[in-house]
C-alpha positions as YAML, in Angstrom:
chain: A
units: angstrom
residues:
- id: 1
  name: MET
  ca: [16.94, -14.49, 8.55]
- id: 2
  name: LEU
  ca: [15.13, -11.14, 8.49]
- id: 3
  name: LYS
  ca: [12.35, -11.03, 11.08]
- id: 4
  name: VAL
  ca: [9.47, -8.86, 9.90]
- id: 5
  name: ILE
  ca: [6.39, -7.27, 11.39]
- id: 6
  name: GLU
  ca: [3.98, -6.04, 8.73]
- id: 7
  name: ALA
  ca: [1.63, -3.54, 10.41]
- id: 8
  name: PHE
  ca: [-1.51, -2.24, 8.74]
- id: 9
  name: GLY
  ca: [-0.57, -5.10, 6.50]
- id: 10
  name: GLY
  ca: [-3.55, -5.26, 4.16]
- id: 11
  name: ILE
  ca: [-2.95, -7.82, 1.42]
- id: 12
  name: GLY
  ca: [0.75, -8.03, 2.21]
- id: 13
  name: ALA
  ca: [2.65, -5.78, -0.18]
- id: 14
  name: CYS
  ca: [5.70, -5.95, 2.08]
- id: 15
  name: THR
  ca: [5.59, -9.74, 2.24]
- id: 16
  name: GLN
  ca: [5.14, -9.98, -1.54]
- id: 17
  name: ALA
  ca: [8.02, -7.59, -2.26]
- id: 18
  name: LEU
  ca: [10.44, -9.41, 0.04]
- id: 19
  name: ARG
  ca: [9.50, -12.72, -1.53]
- id: 20
  name: ASN
  ca: [9.91, -11.35, -5.05]
- id: 21
  name: ILE
  ca: [13.48, -10.15, -4.50]
- id: 22
  name: GLY
  ca: [14.65, -13.28, -2.72]
- id: 23
  name: VAL
  ca: [15.11, -12.00, 0.82]
- id: 24
  name: ASN
  ca: [15.46, -14.68, 3.49]
- id: 25
  name: PHE
  ca: [12.69, -13.56, 5.85]
- id: 26
  name: GLU
  ca: [10.02, -14.61, 8.31]
- id: 27
  name: VAL
  ca: [6.89, -12.63, 9.13]
- id: 28
  name: VAL
  ca: [6.86, -12.89, 12.92]
- id: 29
  name: ASP
  ca: [3.61, -10.93, 13.11]
- id: 30
  name: TYR
  ca: [1.06, -9.35, 10.82]
- id: 31
  name: ILE
  ca: [-1.18, -6.62, 12.20]
- id: 32
  name: ASP
  ca: [-4.47, -5.60, 10.60]
- id: 33
  name: ASN
  ca: [-7.94, -5.36, 12.10]
- id: 34
  name: ASP
  ca: [-9.90, -5.73, 8.84]
- id: 35
  name: LYS
  ca: [-11.07, -9.33, 8.74]
- id: 36
  name: TYR
  ca: [-11.39, -9.37, 4.98]
- id: 37
  name: SER
  ca: [-7.82, -8.17, 4.42]
- id: 38
  name: VAL
  ca: [-6.65, -10.77, 6.92]
- id: 39
  name: GLN
  ca: [-8.54, -13.44, 4.96]
- id: 40
  name: SER
  ca: [-6.83, -12.39, 1.75]
- id: 41
  name: TYR
  ca: [-3.40, -12.24, 3.37]
- id: 42
  name: ASN
  ca: [-3.79, -15.69, 4.88]
- id: 43
  name: ALA
  ca: [-5.03, -17.17, 1.61]
- id: 44
  name: ILE
  ca: [-2.12, -15.72, -0.34]
- id: 45
  name: ASN
  ca: [0.58, -16.66, 2.18]
- id: 46
  name: ASP
  ca: [-0.82, -19.86, 3.68]
- id: 47
  name: THR
  ca: [-0.83, -18.33, 7.16]
- id: 48
  name: ASN
  ca: [-3.41, -18.22, 9.91]
- id: 49
  name: PHE
  ca: [-3.13, -14.75, 11.43]
- id: 50
  name: GLU
  ca: [-6.13, -13.34, 13.28]
- id: 51
  name: PRO
  ca: [-7.34, -9.72, 13.03]
- id: 52
  name: GLN
  ca: [-5.50, -7.50, 15.49]
- id: 53
  name: ASP
  ca: [-6.19, -3.93, 16.58]
- id: 54
  name: ILE
  ca: [-2.85, -2.14, 16.75]
- id: 55
  name: ARG
  ca: [-4.11, -0.10, 19.70]
- id: 56
  name: ASP
  ca: [-4.22, -3.30, 21.75]
- id: 57
  name: TRP
  ca: [-0.95, -4.74, 20.44]
- id: 58
  name: ASP
  ca: [1.63, -5.18, 23.19]
- id: 59
  name: LYS
  ca: [3.86, -8.16, 22.44]
- id: 60
  name: GLN
  ca: [7.57, -8.64, 22.97]
- id: 61
  name: ILE
  ca: [8.99, -9.93, 19.68]
- id: 62
  name: ASP
  ca: [12.45, -9.82, 18.17]
- id: 63
  name: VAL
  ca: [12.11, -7.92, 14.90]
- id: 64
  name: ASP
  ca: [14.52, -6.60, 12.28]
- id: 65
  name: LEU
  ca: [12.10, -4.82, 9.92]
- id: 66
  name: PHE
  ca: [8.92, -3.02, 10.93]
- id: 67
  name: SER
  ca: [6.89, -2.07, 7.87]
- id: 68
  name: HIS
  ca: [3.77, 0.03, 8.25]
- id: 69
  name: GLY
  ca: [1.38, 1.77, 5.88]
- id: 70
  name: SER
  ca: [-0.72, 3.50, 8.52]
- id: 71
  name: PRO
  ca: [-4.15, 4.78, 7.38]
- id: 72
  name: CYS
  ca: [-3.94, 7.75, 5.04]
- id: 73
  name: ILE
  ca: [-7.63, 8.66, 4.79]
- id: 74
  name: ASN
  ca: [-7.48, 11.65, 7.15]
- id: 75
  name: PHE
  ca: [-4.39, 13.07, 5.44]
- id: 76
  name: SER
  ca: [-5.59, 12.39, 1.91]
- id: 77
  name: LEU
  ca: [-7.13, 14.92, -0.44]
- id: 78
  name: ALA
  ca: [-9.60, 12.16, -1.28]
- id: 79
  name: GLY
  ca: [-10.77, 12.14, 2.34]
- id: 80
  name: ARG
  ca: [-11.98, 14.90, 4.62]
- id: 81
  name: GLU
  ca: [-8.51, 15.91, 5.81]
- id: 82
  name: GLU
  ca: [-9.40, 15.66, 9.51]
- id: 83
  name: GLY
  ca: [-5.71, 15.06, 10.13]
- id: 84
  name: GLY
  ca: [-3.90, 12.64, 12.37]
- id: 85
  name: ASP
  ca: [-3.02, 14.53, 15.52]
- id: 86
  name: GLU
  ca: [-2.08, 12.33, 18.45]
- id: 87
  name: GLY
  ca: [-5.10, 11.55, 20.58]
- id: 88
  name: SER
  ca: [-7.57, 12.80, 17.94]
- id: 89
  name: GLY
  ca: [-9.07, 9.36, 17.42]
- id: 90
  name: THR
  ca: [-8.86, 9.55, 13.64]
- id: 91
  name: GLN
  ca: [-7.67, 6.55, 11.67]
- id: 92
  name: SER
  ca: [-4.58, 8.43, 10.54]
- id: 93
  name: SER
  ca: [-3.60, 9.14, 14.15]
- id: 94
  name: LEU
  ca: [-2.83, 5.41, 14.44]
- id: 95
  name: MET
  ca: [0.65, 6.33, 13.15]
- id: 96
  name: TYR
  ca: [1.40, 7.10, 16.81]
- id: 97
  name: GLU
  ca: [0.62, 3.48, 17.71]
- id: 98
  name: SER
  ca: [3.36, 2.48, 15.28]
- id: 99
  name: LEU
  ca: [5.73, 4.81, 17.11]
- id: 100
  name: ARG
  ca: [4.78, 3.21, 20.43]
- id: 101
  name: ILE
  ca: [5.65, -0.23, 19.09]
- id: 102
  name: ILE
  ca: [8.87, 0.94, 17.45]
- id: 103
  name: GLU
  ca: [10.06, 2.51, 20.68]
- id: 104
  name: LYS
  ca: [9.40, -0.76, 22.51]
- id: 105
  name: LEU
  ca: [10.86, -3.22, 19.99]
- id: 106
  name: ARG
  ca: [13.59, -1.10, 18.39]
- id: 107
  name: PRO
  ca: [13.81, -2.90, 15.05]
- id: 108
  name: LYS
  ca: [16.85, -2.37, 12.85]
- id: 109
  name: TYR
  ca: [14.81, -0.90, 10.02]
- id: 110
  name: VAL
  ca: [11.47, 0.86, 9.74]
- id: 111
  name: VAL
  ca: [9.69, 1.58, 6.45]
- id: 112
  name: TRP
  ca: [6.62, 3.82, 6.48]
- id: 113
  name: GLU
  ca: [4.36, 4.66, 3.53]
- id: 114
  name: ASN
  ca: [1.71, 7.35, 3.37]
- id: 115
  name: VAL
  ca: [0.11, 9.84, 1.00]
- id: 116
  name: LYS
  ca: [1.98, 12.77, -0.50]
- id: 117
  name: ASN
  ca: [-0.40, 15.22, 1.18]
- id: 118
  name: LEU
  ca: [1.14, 14.33, 4.53]
- id: 119
  name: LEU
  ca: [3.92, 16.72, 3.52]
- id: 120
  name: GLY
  ca: [1.46, 19.54, 2.89]
- id: 121
  name: LYS
  ca: [1.18, 22.56, 5.18]
- id: 122
  name: LYS
  ca: [-1.89, 21.29, 7.00]
- id: 123
  name: HIS
  ca: [-0.42, 17.94, 8.03]
- id: 124
  name: PHE
  ca: [3.34, 18.35, 7.97]
- id: 125
  name: HIS
  ca: [3.53, 18.79, 11.75]
- id: 126
  name: ASN
  ca: [2.51, 15.14, 12.17]
- id: 127
  name: PHE
  ca: [5.17, 14.03, 9.72]
- id: 128
  name: GLN
  ca: [7.73, 16.13, 11.57]
- id: 129
  name: ASN
  ca: [6.60, 14.62, 14.88]
- id: 130
  name: TYR
  ca: [7.23, 11.19, 13.42]
- id: 131
  name: LEU
  ca: [10.74, 12.12, 12.28]
- id: 132
  name: ASP
  ca: [11.58, 13.78, 15.58]
- id: 133
  name: ARG
  ca: [10.47, 10.81, 17.65]
- id: 134
  name: MET
  ca: [12.31, 8.37, 15.45]
- id: 135
  name: GLU
  ca: [15.46, 10.43, 15.92]
- id: 136
  name: LYS
  ca: [14.84, 10.41, 19.68]
- id: 137
  name: PHE
  ca: [14.53, 6.62, 19.54]
- id: 138
  name: GLY
  ca: [17.95, 6.44, 17.88]
- id: 139
  name: TYR
  ca: [17.20, 6.31, 14.15]
- id: 140
  name: THR
  ca: [18.35, 8.21, 11.09]
- id: 141
  name: ASN
  ca: [15.50, 9.01, 8.69]
- id: 142
  name: TYR
  ca: [15.41, 9.23, 4.92]
- id: 143
  name: TYR
  ca: [12.27, 10.15, 2.99]
- id: 144
  name: LYS
  ca: [11.21, 10.75, -0.57]
- id: 145
  name: ILE
  ca: [8.06, 10.93, -2.69]
- id: 146
  name: LEU
  ca: [8.03, 8.04, -5.16]
- id: 147
  name: ASP
  ca: [5.56, 7.52, -8.00]
- id: 148
  name: ALA
  ca: [4.56, 3.99, -9.02]
- id: 149
  name: GLN
  ca: [4.79, 4.90, -12.71]
- id: 150
  name: ASP
  ca: [8.54, 5.28, -12.24]
- id: 151
  name: TYR
  ca: [8.82, 1.67, -11.03]
- id: 152
  name: SER
  ca: [7.38, -0.39, -13.90]
- id: 153
  name: ILE
  ca: [3.72, 0.05, -12.98]
- id: 154
  name: PRO
  ca: [1.45, 2.12, -15.26]
- id: 155
  name: GLN
  ca: [-0.31, 3.94, -12.41]
- id: 156
  name: HIS
  ca: [0.20, 7.52, -11.25]
- id: 157
  name: ARG
  ca: [0.48, 6.93, -7.52]
- id: 158
  name: GLU
  ca: [2.65, 9.31, -5.52]
- id: 159
  name: ARG
  ca: [3.45, 8.26, -1.97]
- id: 160
  name: VAL
  ca: [5.95, 9.43, 0.60]
- id: 161
  name: PHE
  ca: [8.23, 6.64, 1.79]
- id: 162
  name: THR
  ca: [10.27, 7.03, 4.96]
- id: 163
  name: VAL
  ca: [13.14, 4.67, 5.68]
- id: 164
  name: SER
  ca: [14.58, 4.75, 9.18]
- id: 165
  name: ILE
  ca: [17.78, 2.93, 10.14]
- id: 166
  name: ARG
  ca: [18.88, 2.32, 13.72]
- id: 167
  name: ASN
  ca: [22.00, 4.35, 14.36]
- id: 168
  name: ASP
  ca: [24.15, 1.53, 15.70]
- id: 169
  name: LEU
  ca: [24.08, -0.09, 12.24]
- id: 170
  name: THR
  ca: [26.16, 2.78, 10.75]
- id: 171
  name: GLN
  ca: [24.36, 2.27, 7.47]
- id: 172
  name: ASP
  ca: [23.40, 5.01, 5.03]
- id: 173
  name: TYR
  ca: [20.48, 4.84, 2.61]
- id: 174
  name: VAL
  ca: [19.88, 6.05, -0.92]
- id: 175
  name: PHE
  ca: [16.45, 5.77, -2.52]
- id: 176
  name: PRO
  ca: [16.29, 3.69, -5.71]
- id: 177
  name: PRO
  ca: [16.46, 5.41, -9.07]
- id: 178
  name: SER
  ca: [13.53, 5.24, -11.45]
- id: 179
  name: ARG
  ca: [13.22, 2.12, -13.57]
- id: 180
  name: ILE
  ca: [10.80, 3.46, -16.12]
- id: 181
  name: GLY
  ca: [9.85, 0.78, -18.59]
- id: 182
  name: THR
  ca: [7.62, 0.45, -21.60]
- id: 183
  name: ILE
  ca: [4.64, -1.17, -19.84]
- id: 184
  name: ARG
  ca: [1.40, 0.64, -20.51]
- id: 185
  name: LEU
  ca: [-2.06, 0.14, -19.10]
- id: 186
  name: LYS
  ca: [-3.16, -1.96, -22.07]
- id: 187
  name: ASP
  ca: [-0.42, -4.48, -21.25]
- id: 188
  name: LEU
  ca: [-2.06, -5.34, -17.91]
- id: 189
  name: LEU
  ca: [-5.60, -5.88, -19.17]
- id: 190
  name: GLU
  ca: [-7.28, -9.28, -19.19]
- id: 191
  name: SER
  ca: [-7.94, -10.70, -22.63]
- id: 192
  name: THR
  ca: [-11.48, -11.81, -21.76]
- id: 193
  name: VAL
  ca: [-13.66, -10.60, -18.90]
- id: 194
  name: ASP
  ca: [-17.05, -11.38, -17.45]
- id: 195
  name: GLU
  ca: [-20.00, -9.43, -18.85]
- id: 196
  name: LYS
  ca: [-20.66, -7.95, -15.40]
- id: 197
  name: TYR
  ca: [-17.70, -5.58, -15.80]
- id: 198
  name: PHE
  ca: [-19.25, -3.88, -18.83]
- id: 199
  name: LEU
  ca: [-21.23, -0.76, -18.00]
- id: 200
  name: SER
  ca: [-24.90, -0.41, -18.83]
- id: 201
  name: ASP
  ca: [-26.44, 2.89, -19.92]
- id: 202
  name: SER
  ca: [-27.72, 3.50, -16.40]
- id: 203
  name: ALA
  ca: [-24.31, 2.76, -14.93]
- id: 204
  name: MET
  ca: [-22.72, 5.22, -17.36]
- id: 205
  name: LYS
  ca: [-25.15, 7.89, -16.17]
- id: 206
  name: THR
  ca: [-23.82, 7.32, -12.65]
- id: 207
  name: TYR
  ca: [-20.26, 7.70, -13.92]
- id: 208
  name: ASN
  ca: [-21.12, 10.87, -15.78]
- id: 209
  name: ARG
  ca: [-22.86, 12.43, -12.78]
- id: 210
  name: ALA
  ca: [-19.88, 11.64, -10.58]
- id: 211
  name: PHE
  ca: [-17.05, 12.66, -12.87]
- id: 212
  name: GLY
  ca: [-18.45, 14.45, -15.89]
- id: 213
  name: SER
  ca: [-18.77, 12.89, -19.30]
- id: 214
  name: ARG
  ca: [-15.88, 10.51, -19.90]
- id: 215
  name: GLY
  ca: [-14.25, 12.03, -16.80]
- id: 216
  name: LYS
  ca: [-12.58, 8.84, -15.65]
- id: 217
  name: GLU
  ca: [-12.03, 7.24, -19.00]
- id: 218
  name: LEU
  ca: [-8.62, 5.64, -19.26]
- id: 219
  name: ASP
  ca: [-5.97, 6.11, -21.91]
- id: 220
  name: LEU
  ca: [-4.91, 2.55, -22.60]
- id: 221
  name: ASN
  ca: [-1.64, 3.73, -24.15]
- id: 222
  name: GLY
  ca: [-0.84, 5.69, -21.02]
- id: 223
  name: ILE
  ca: [-1.17, 5.15, -17.30]
- id: 224
  name: CYS
  ca: [-3.97, 4.73, -14.80]
- id: 225
  name: PRO
  ca: [-4.84, 7.43, -12.25]
- id: 226
  name: THR
  ca: [-4.42, 6.57, -8.58]
- id: 227
  name: LEU
  ca: [-6.53, 3.60, -7.55]
- id: 228
  name: VAL
  ca: [-8.52, 4.32, -4.39]
- id: 229
  name: ALA
  ca: [-10.06, 2.18, -1.68]
- id: 230
  name: ASN
  ca: [-13.59, 3.36, -2.39]
- id: 231
  name: MET
  ca: [-13.54, 1.54, -5.72]
- id: 232
  name: GLY
  ca: [-15.33, -1.16, -3.77]
- id: 233
  name: ARG
  ca: [-18.29, 1.14, -3.14]
- id: 234
  name: GLY
  ca: [-19.39, 1.34, -6.74]
- id: 235
  name: GLY
  ca: [-20.96, 4.57, -7.96]
- id: 236
  name: GLY
  ca: [-18.39, 5.19, -10.65]
- id: 237
  name: ASN
  ca: [-15.27, 4.92, -8.51]
- id: 238
  name: VAL
  ca: [-13.56, 2.32, -10.69]
- id: 239
  name: PRO
  ca: [-11.82, 3.79, -13.76]
- id: 240
  name: PHE
  ca: [-13.30, 2.70, -17.08]
- id: 241
  name: PHE
  ca: [-12.43, 2.54, -20.76]
- id: 242
  name: TYR
  ca: [-14.01, 1.53, -24.03]
- id: 243
  name: ASP
  ca: [-13.40, -2.11, -24.86]
- id: 244
  name: LYS
  ca: [-14.23, -2.64, -28.56]
- id: 245
  name: GLY
  ca: [-16.66, 0.24, -28.39]
- id: 246
  name: ARG
  ca: [-18.32, -0.79, -25.12]
- id: 247
  name: PRO
  ca: [-17.57, 0.88, -21.79]
- id: 248
  name: ARG
  ca: [-16.24, -1.38, -19.07]
- id: 249
  name: LYS
  ca: [-14.53, -0.83, -15.77]
- id: 250
  name: LEU
  ca: [-11.24, -2.32, -14.69]
- id: 251
  name: THR
  ca: [-11.63, -5.76, -13.18]
- id: 252
  name: PRO
  ca: [-10.38, -6.51, -9.66]
- id: 253
  name: LYS
  ca: [-7.58, -8.63, -11.15]
- id: 254
  name: GLU
  ca: [-6.46, -5.72, -13.32]
- id: 255
  name: CYS
  ca: [-6.43, -3.47, -10.24]
- id: 256
  name: TRP
  ca: [-4.27, -5.98, -8.38]
- id: 257
  name: ARG
  ca: [-1.90, -6.09, -11.35]
- id: 258
  name: LEU
  ca: [-1.73, -2.29, -11.15]
- id: 259
  name: MET
  ca: [-0.54, -2.69, -7.55]
- id: 260
  name: GLY
  ca: [2.22, -5.08, -8.62]
- id: 261
  name: PHE
  ca: [0.66, -8.32, -7.36]
- id: 262
  name: PRO
  ca: [1.01, -11.54, -9.38]
- id: 263
  name: ASP
  ca: [-2.12, -13.23, -10.67]
- id: 264
  name: GLU
  ca: [-1.58, -16.23, -8.42]
- id: 265
  name: ALA
  ca: [-1.93, -14.00, -5.36]
- id: 266
  name: PHE
  ca: [-5.14, -12.53, -6.70]
- id: 267
  name: VAL
  ca: [-6.61, -15.94, -7.51]
- id: 268
  name: LYS
  ca: [-6.05, -17.08, -3.92]
- id: 269
  name: ALA
  ca: [-7.61, -13.92, -2.49]
- id: 270
  name: ARG
  ca: [-10.60, -14.22, -4.82]
- id: 271
  name: GLU
  ca: [-11.38, -17.60, -3.28]
- id: 272
  name: VAL
  ca: [-12.13, -15.94, 0.07]
- id: 273
  name: ASN
  ca: [-13.37, -12.44, -0.82]
- id: 274
  name: SER
  ca: [-15.88, -10.66, -3.04]
- id: 275
  name: ASP
  ca: [-15.17, -8.18, -5.82]
- id: 276
  name: THR
  ca: [-16.15, -5.36, -3.47]
- id: 277
  name: ARG
  ca: [-13.41, -6.33, -1.03]
- id: 278
  name: LEU
  ca: [-10.86, -7.08, -3.74]
- id: 279
  name: TYR
  ca: [-11.27, -3.59, -5.22]
- id: 280
  name: GLN
  ca: [-10.94, -2.01, -1.79]
- id: 281
  name: GLU
  ca: [-7.89, -4.07, -0.90]
- id: 282
  name: ALA
  ca: [-6.13, -3.04, -4.09]
- id: 283
  name: GLY
  ca: [-6.79, 0.64, -3.46]
- id: 284
  name: ASP
  ca: [-5.58, 0.35, 0.14]
- id: 285
  name: SER
  ca: [-2.34, -1.44, -0.69]
- id: 286
  name: ILE
  ca: [1.21, -0.32, -1.42]
- id: 287
  name: VAL
  ca: [2.65, -0.87, -4.89]
- id: 288
  name: VAL
  ca: [4.83, -3.96, -4.65]
- id: 289
  name: THR
  ca: [7.45, -2.93, -7.22]
- id: 290
  name: VAL
  ca: [8.23, 0.28, -5.32]
- id: 291
  name: LEU
  ca: [8.83, -1.70, -2.15]
- id: 292
  name: GLU
  ca: [10.99, -4.17, -4.06]
- id: 293
  name: ASP
  ca: [13.43, -1.45, -5.05]
- id: 294
  name: ILE
  ca: [13.39, 0.16, -1.61]
- id: 295
  name: PHE
  ca: [14.23, -3.18, -0.01]
- id: 296
  name: ARG
  ca: [16.92, -3.99, -2.58]
- id: 297
  name: ASN
  ca: [18.80, -0.90, -1.47]
- id: 298
  name: LEU
  ca: [18.22, -1.58, 2.21]
- id: 299
  name: LEU
  ca: [18.55, -5.31, 2.81]
- id: 300
  name: GLU
  ca: [21.60, -6.52, 0.89]
- id: 301
  name: ASP
  ca: [22.79, -8.55, 3.87]
- id: 302
  name: TYR
  ca: [19.63, -10.68, 3.87]
- id: 303
  name: LYS
  ca: [19.67, -12.00, 0.31]
...
């Protein structure tokens, strides 16, 4: 059985992906300090984890896979780009807490997800630090930018994925090829939605001020732009389209579908969290289908 720690776990994209592809696994710990995300994770997976601050985490656990999507906000173009230098105190600098845990526990496999901009000139030194330390710990690293739209999800979401394999396993890794399908945004929309998701004239003025007239309008025959965590803050952050001539924003369920989560997971999370949190949790997550293909190529021995 594959023993897993899901760090910065959010709504559990790693757990969902492993379940979807039939891996025999156990989540031996889940680390996230956002109580609302923890509520959603527990509701979806019938667990009872408590919020945990990774800076205080110091357990001794046998683990095979350490999966972490450390905060991207300070690397992201959507944020202020304060960076993630060690000791800076930014959220993105928590990647170094992951390294501390990896050095202690020495899992067989480590999978790290973060924004594409981490590879840009301003932040690449932190990415290189990560690779160098992983090599020092005895791992071989593989990394690649993958876009969700290439893995059966109609969302343009480019992320850098780093797979690290402990050297004593003598195992190479090849990233999965694209599995572009015919699914378009319109295929993931709900057939009927609550009136509250339709936009009033005043709400449309907010959208237009924020993005320009029709600036975030969706092409239903195409793909969705990158979903972001601040969708939960309102103010025009949720993409919209015209539904039978009336503007409406994507629903939280549609956003979860665009992250690769099944409806049954969303329904369970909705029982314990508000729309505001559900939007945010979708934007903060990792696309499940991308992880599925990464794990298929990595974990053959555990199926």
